[in-house]
mmCIF file of C-alpha atoms and ligand atoms in Angstrom:
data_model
loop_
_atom_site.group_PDB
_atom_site.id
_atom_site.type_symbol
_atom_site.label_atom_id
_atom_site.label_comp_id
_atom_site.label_asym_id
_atom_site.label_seq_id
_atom_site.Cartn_x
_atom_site.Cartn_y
_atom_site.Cartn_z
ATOM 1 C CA UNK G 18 -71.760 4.770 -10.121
ATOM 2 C CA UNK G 19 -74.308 6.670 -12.368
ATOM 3 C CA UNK G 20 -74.459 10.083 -11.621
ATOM 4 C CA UNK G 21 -78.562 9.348 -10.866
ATOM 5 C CA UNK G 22 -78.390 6.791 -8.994
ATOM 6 C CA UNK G 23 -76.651 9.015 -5.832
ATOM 7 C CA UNK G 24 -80.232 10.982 -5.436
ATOM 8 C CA UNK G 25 -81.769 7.198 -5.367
ATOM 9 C CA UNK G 26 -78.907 6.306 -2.755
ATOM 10 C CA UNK G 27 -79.977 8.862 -0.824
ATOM 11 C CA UNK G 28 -83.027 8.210 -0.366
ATOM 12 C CA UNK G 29 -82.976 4.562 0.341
ATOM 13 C CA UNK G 30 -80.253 5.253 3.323
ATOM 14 C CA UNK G 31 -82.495 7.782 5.139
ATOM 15 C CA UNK G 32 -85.589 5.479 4.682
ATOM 16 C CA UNK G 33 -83.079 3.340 6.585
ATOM 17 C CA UNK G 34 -81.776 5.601 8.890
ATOM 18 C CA UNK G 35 -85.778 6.697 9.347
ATOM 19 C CA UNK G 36 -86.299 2.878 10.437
ATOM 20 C CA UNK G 37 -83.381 2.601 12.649
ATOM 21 C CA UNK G 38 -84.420 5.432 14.808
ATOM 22 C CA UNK G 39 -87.391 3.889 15.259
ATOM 23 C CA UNK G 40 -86.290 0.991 16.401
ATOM 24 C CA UNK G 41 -84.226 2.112 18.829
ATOM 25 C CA UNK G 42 -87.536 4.290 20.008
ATOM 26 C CA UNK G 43 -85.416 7.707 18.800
ATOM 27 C CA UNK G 44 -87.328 10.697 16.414
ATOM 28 C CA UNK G 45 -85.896 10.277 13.017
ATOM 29 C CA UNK G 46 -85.298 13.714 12.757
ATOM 30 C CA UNK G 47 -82.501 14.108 15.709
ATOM 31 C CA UNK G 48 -80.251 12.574 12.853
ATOM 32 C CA UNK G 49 -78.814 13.556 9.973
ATOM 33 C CA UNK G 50 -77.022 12.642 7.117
ATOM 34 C CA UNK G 51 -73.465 13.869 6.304
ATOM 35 C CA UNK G 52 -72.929 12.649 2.635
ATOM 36 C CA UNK G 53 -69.200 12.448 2.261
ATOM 37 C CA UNK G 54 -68.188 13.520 -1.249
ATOM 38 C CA UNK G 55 -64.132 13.095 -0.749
ATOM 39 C CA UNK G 56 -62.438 11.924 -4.345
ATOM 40 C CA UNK G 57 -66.089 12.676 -6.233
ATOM 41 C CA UNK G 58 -66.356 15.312 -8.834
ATOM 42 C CA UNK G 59 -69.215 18.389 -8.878
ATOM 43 C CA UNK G 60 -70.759 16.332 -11.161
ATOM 44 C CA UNK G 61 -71.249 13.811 -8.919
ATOM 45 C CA UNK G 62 -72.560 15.870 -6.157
ATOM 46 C CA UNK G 63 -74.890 18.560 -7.759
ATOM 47 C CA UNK G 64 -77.563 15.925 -8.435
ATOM 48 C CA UNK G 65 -77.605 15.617 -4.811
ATOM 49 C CA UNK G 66 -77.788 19.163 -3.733
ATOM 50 C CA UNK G 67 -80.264 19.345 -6.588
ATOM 51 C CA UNK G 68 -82.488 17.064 -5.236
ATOM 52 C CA UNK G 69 -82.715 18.814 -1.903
ATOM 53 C CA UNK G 70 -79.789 17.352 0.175
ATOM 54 C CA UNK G 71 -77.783 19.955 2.188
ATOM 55 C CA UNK G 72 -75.173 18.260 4.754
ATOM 56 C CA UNK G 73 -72.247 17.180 2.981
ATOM 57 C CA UNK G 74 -68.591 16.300 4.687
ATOM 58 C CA UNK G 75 -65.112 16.515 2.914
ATOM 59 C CA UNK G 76 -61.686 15.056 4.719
ATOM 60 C CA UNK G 77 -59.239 17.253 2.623
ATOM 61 C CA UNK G 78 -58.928 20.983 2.815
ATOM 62 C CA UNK G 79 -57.598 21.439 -0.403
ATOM 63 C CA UNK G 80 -59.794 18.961 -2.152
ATOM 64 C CA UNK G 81 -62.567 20.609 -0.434
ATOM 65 C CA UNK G 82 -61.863 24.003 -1.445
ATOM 66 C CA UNK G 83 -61.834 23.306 -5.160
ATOM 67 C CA UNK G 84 -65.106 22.056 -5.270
ATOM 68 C CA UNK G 85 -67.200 23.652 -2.717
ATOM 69 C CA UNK G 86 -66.348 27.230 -2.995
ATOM 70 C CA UNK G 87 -67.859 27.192 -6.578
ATOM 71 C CA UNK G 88 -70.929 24.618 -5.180
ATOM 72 C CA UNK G 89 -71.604 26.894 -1.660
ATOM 73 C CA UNK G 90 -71.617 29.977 -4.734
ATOM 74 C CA UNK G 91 -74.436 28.045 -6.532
ATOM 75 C CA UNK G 92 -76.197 26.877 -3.207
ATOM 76 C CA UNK G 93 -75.692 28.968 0.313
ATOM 77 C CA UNK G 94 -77.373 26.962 2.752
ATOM 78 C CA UNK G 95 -74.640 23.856 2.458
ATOM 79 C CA UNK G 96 -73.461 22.986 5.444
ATOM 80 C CA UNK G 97 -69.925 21.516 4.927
ATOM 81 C CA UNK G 98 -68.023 19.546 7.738
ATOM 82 C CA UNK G 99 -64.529 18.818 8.038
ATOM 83 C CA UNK G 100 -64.147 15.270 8.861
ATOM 84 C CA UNK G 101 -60.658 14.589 7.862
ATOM 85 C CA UNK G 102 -57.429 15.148 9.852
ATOM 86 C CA UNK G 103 -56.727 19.211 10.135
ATOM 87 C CA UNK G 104 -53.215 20.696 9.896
ATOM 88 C CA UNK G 105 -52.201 23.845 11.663
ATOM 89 C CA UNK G 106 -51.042 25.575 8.589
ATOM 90 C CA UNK G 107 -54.669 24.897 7.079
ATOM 91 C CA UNK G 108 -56.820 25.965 9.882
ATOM 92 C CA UNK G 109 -56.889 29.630 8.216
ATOM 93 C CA UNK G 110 -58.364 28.601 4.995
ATOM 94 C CA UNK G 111 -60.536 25.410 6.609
ATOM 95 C CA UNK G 112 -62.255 28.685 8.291
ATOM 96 C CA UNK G 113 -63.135 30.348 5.204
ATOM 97 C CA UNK G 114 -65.437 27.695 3.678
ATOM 98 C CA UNK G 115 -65.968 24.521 6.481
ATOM 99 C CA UNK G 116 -69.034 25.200 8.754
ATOM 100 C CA UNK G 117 -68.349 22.879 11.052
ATOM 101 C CA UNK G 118 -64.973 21.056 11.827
ATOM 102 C CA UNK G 119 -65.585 17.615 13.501
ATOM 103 C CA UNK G 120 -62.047 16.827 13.948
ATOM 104 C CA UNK G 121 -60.343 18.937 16.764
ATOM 105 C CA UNK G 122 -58.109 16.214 18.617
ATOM 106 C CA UNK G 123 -54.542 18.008 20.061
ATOM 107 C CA UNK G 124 -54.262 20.888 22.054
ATOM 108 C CA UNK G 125 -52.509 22.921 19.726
ATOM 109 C CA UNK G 126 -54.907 22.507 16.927
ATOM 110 C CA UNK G 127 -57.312 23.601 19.566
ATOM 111 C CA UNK G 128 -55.513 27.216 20.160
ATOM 112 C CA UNK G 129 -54.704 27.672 16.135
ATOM 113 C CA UNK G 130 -58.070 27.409 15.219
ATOM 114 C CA UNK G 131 -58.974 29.728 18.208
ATOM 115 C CA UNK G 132 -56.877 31.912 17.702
ATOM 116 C CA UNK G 133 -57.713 32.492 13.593
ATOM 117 C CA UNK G 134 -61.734 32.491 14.368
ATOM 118 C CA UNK G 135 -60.652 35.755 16.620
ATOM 119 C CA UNK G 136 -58.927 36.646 13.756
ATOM 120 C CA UNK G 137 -61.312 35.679 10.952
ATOM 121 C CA UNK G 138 -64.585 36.695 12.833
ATOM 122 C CA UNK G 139 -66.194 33.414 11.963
ATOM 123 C CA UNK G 140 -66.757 30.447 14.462
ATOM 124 C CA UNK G 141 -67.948 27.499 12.754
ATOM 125 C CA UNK G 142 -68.919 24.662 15.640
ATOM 126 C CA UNK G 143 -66.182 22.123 16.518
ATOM 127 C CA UNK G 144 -66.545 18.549 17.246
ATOM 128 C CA UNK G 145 -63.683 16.516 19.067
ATOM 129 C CA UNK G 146 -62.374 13.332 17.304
ATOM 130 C CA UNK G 147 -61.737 10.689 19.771
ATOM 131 C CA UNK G 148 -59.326 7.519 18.767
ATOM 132 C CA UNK G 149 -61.877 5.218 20.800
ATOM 133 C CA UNK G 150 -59.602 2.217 19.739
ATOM 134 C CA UNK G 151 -56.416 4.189 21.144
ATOM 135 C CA UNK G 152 -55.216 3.037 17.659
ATOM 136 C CA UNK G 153 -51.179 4.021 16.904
ATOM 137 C CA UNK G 154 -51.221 5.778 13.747
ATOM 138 C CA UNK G 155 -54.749 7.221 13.712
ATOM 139 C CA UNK G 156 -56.169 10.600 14.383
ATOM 140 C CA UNK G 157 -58.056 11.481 17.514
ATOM 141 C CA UNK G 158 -57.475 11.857 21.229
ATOM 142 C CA UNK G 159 -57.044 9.293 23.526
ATOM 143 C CA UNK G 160 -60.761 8.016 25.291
ATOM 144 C CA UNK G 161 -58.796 8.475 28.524
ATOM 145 C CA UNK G 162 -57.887 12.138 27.807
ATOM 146 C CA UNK G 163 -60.998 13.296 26.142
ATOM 147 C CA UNK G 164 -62.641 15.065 28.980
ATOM 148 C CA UNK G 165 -59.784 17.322 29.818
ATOM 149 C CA UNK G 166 -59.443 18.544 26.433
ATOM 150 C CA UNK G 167 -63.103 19.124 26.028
ATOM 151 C CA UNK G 168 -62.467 21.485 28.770
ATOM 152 C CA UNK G 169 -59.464 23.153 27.746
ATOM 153 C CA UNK G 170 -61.149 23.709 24.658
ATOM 154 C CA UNK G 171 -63.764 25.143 26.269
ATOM 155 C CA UNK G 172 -62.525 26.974 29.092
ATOM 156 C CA UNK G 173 -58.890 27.951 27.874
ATOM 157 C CA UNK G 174 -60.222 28.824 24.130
ATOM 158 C CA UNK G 175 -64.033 29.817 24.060
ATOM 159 C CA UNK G 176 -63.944 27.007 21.374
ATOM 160 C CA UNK G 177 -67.628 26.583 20.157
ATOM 161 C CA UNK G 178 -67.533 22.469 21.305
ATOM 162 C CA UNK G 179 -70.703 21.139 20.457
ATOM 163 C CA UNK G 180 -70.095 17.486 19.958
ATOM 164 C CA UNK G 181 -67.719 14.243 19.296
ATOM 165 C CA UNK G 182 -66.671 12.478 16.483
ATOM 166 C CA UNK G 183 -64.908 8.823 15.955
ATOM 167 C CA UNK G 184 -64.275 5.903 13.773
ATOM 168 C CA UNK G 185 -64.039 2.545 15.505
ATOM 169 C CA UNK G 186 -61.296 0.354 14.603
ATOM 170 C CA UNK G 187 -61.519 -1.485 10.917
ATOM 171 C CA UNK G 188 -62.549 -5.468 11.802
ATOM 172 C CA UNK G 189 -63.974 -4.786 15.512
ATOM 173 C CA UNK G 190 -67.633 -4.459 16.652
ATOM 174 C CA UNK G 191 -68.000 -1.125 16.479
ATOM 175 C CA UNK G 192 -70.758 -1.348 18.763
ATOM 176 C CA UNK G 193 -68.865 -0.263 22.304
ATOM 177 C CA UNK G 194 -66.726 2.320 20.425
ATOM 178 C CA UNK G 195 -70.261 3.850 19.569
ATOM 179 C CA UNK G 196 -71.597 3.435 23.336
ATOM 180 C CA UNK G 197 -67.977 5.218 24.486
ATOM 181 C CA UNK G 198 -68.778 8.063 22.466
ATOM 182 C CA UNK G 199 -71.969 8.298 23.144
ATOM 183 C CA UNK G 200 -70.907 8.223 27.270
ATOM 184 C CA UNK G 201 -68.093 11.294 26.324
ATOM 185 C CA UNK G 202 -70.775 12.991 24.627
ATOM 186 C CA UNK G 203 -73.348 12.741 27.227
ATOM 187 C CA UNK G 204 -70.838 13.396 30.485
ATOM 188 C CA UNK G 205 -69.458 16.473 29.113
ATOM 189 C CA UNK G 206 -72.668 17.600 28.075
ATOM 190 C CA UNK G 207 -72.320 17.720 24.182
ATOM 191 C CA UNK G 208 -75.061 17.136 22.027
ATOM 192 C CA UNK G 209 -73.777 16.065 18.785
ATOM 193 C CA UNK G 210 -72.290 12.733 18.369
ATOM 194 C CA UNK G 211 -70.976 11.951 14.399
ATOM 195 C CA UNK G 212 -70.582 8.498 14.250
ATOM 196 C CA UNK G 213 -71.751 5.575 11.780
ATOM 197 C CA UNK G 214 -70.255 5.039 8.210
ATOM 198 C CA UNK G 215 -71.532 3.229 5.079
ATOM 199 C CA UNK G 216 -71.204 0.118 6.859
ATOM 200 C CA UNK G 217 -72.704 0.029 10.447
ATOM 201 C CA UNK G 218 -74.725 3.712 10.151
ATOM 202 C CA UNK G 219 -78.024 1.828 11.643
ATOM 203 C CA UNK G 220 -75.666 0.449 14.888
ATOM 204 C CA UNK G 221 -74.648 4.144 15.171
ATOM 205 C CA UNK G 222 -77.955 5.382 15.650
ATOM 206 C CA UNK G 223 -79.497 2.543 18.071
ATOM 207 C CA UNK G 224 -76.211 3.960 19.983
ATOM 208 C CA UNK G 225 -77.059 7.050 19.844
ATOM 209 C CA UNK G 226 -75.839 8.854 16.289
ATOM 210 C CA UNK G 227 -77.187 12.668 15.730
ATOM 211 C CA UNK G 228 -74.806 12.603 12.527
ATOM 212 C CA UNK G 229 -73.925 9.913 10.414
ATOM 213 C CA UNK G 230 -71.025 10.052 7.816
ATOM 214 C CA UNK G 231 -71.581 7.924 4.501
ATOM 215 C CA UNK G 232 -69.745 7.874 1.864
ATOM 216 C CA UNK G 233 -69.445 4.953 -0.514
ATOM 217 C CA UNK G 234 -72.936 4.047 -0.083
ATOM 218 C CA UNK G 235 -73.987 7.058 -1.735
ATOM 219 C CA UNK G 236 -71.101 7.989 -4.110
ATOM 220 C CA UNK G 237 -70.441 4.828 -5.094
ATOM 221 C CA UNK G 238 -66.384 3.021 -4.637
ATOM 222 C CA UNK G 239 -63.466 5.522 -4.098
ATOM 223 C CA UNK G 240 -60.689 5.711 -6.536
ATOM 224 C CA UNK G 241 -57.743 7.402 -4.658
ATOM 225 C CA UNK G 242 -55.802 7.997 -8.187
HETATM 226 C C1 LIG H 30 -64.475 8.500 4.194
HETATM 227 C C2 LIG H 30 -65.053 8.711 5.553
HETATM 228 C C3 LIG H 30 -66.388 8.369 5.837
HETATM 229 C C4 LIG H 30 -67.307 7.676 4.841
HETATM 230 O O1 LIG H 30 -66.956 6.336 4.755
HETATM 231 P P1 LIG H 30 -67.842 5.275 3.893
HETATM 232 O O2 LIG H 30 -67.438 3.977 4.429
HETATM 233 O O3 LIG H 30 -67.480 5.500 2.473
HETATM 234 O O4 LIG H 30 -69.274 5.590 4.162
HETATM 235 C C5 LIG H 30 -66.856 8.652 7.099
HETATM 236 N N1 LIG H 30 -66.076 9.227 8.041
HETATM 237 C C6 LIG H 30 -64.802 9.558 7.806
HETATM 238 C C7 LIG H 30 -63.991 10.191 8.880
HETATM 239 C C8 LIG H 30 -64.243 9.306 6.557
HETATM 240 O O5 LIG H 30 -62.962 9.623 6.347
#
């Protein structure tokens, strides 16, 4: 992908995500893009901070760190989310730089991080990531428990909850895992729902998407090496 054509990317999916809203009768501007920049280079993303874009998300905390401590320097009002699985031992420095986490799924990741904001004097908002597909090996609590640790979370830890976060399950509609999301969100009173990817970002929002997370679409293919 040509460094130049990521500010065109751009632009073409929020003209889409612009349409999608209004078809599903929502104001395009209750949702916004995250532009996920895992595995891409600063080269790759200052053309679109450049060009005005401000919302990025990262799944790594060390990846992260490398890159946007030096791009945050050159541009203070990034917002960067954490969208990728969060280790105890990492919470400490994921405070330092993330402004918002969007993956908060166990109740002991819950009292780490609450216990280093105390510490740190910074409370970047928290979303919980919900494994809508109760999927083995992924990250994200169970649909079934979701409610109860929204309110531990909230009640045991004074954790600034302010939304929910999922992926549905590669090769299924991802249509009802959006709508079960969407029904966590709205029962426990949460206002942010991040769902929608490269592929199915216009499904999110007719379900109900405040944040959408794309990646490849913008960036271009990932190469893991
Ligand atoms: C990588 C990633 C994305 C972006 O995926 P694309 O298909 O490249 O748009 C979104 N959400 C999460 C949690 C991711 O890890």
């Amino acid at each position: 992908m040509l460094v130049s054509d990521v500010v065109a990317n751009i632009q073409s999916i929020q003209a889409r995500m612009t349409a999608a809203a209004i078809a599903a009768g929502r104001d395009p501007a209750s949702v916004t893009l995250v532009a996920v920049s895992k595995t891409h280079e600063i080269h790759h993303i200052r053309p679109a901070i450049a060009a005005g874009h401000r919302v990025f998300g990262e799944s790594r905390v060390q990846e992260a760190k490398a890159k946007w401590i030096q791009l945050k320097a050159e541009c203070p009002e990034i917002q960067l989310r954490l969208i990728g699985p969060l280790q105890t031992n990492k919470v400490r420095e994921a405070l330092t730089f993330f402004d918002v986490i969007e993956t908060i799924d166990r109740p002991k990741l819950a009292r780490v991080v609450a216990e280093e904001m105390e510490r740190a004097g910074r409370r970047p908002h928290c979303l919980i990531e919900i494994n809508t597909g109760a999927e083995g090996q992924k990250a994200g609590i169970e649909p079934a428990l979701a409610d109860q640790l929204i309110t531990l979370c909230r009640q045991q830890y004074s954790l600034p909850i302010v939304g929910v976060m999922g992926v549905p399950p590669v090769g299924q509609d991802p249509l009802p895992h959006f709508q079960l999301l969407a029904n966590i969100a709205e029962r426990n009173g949460l206002s942010v729902v991040s769902m929608g990817m490269s592929g199915d970002f216009e499904q999110a929002i007719r379900a109900g998407a405040t944040h959408v997370r794309v990646g490849s679409a913008i960036f271009g293919e990932r190469d893991y090496k």
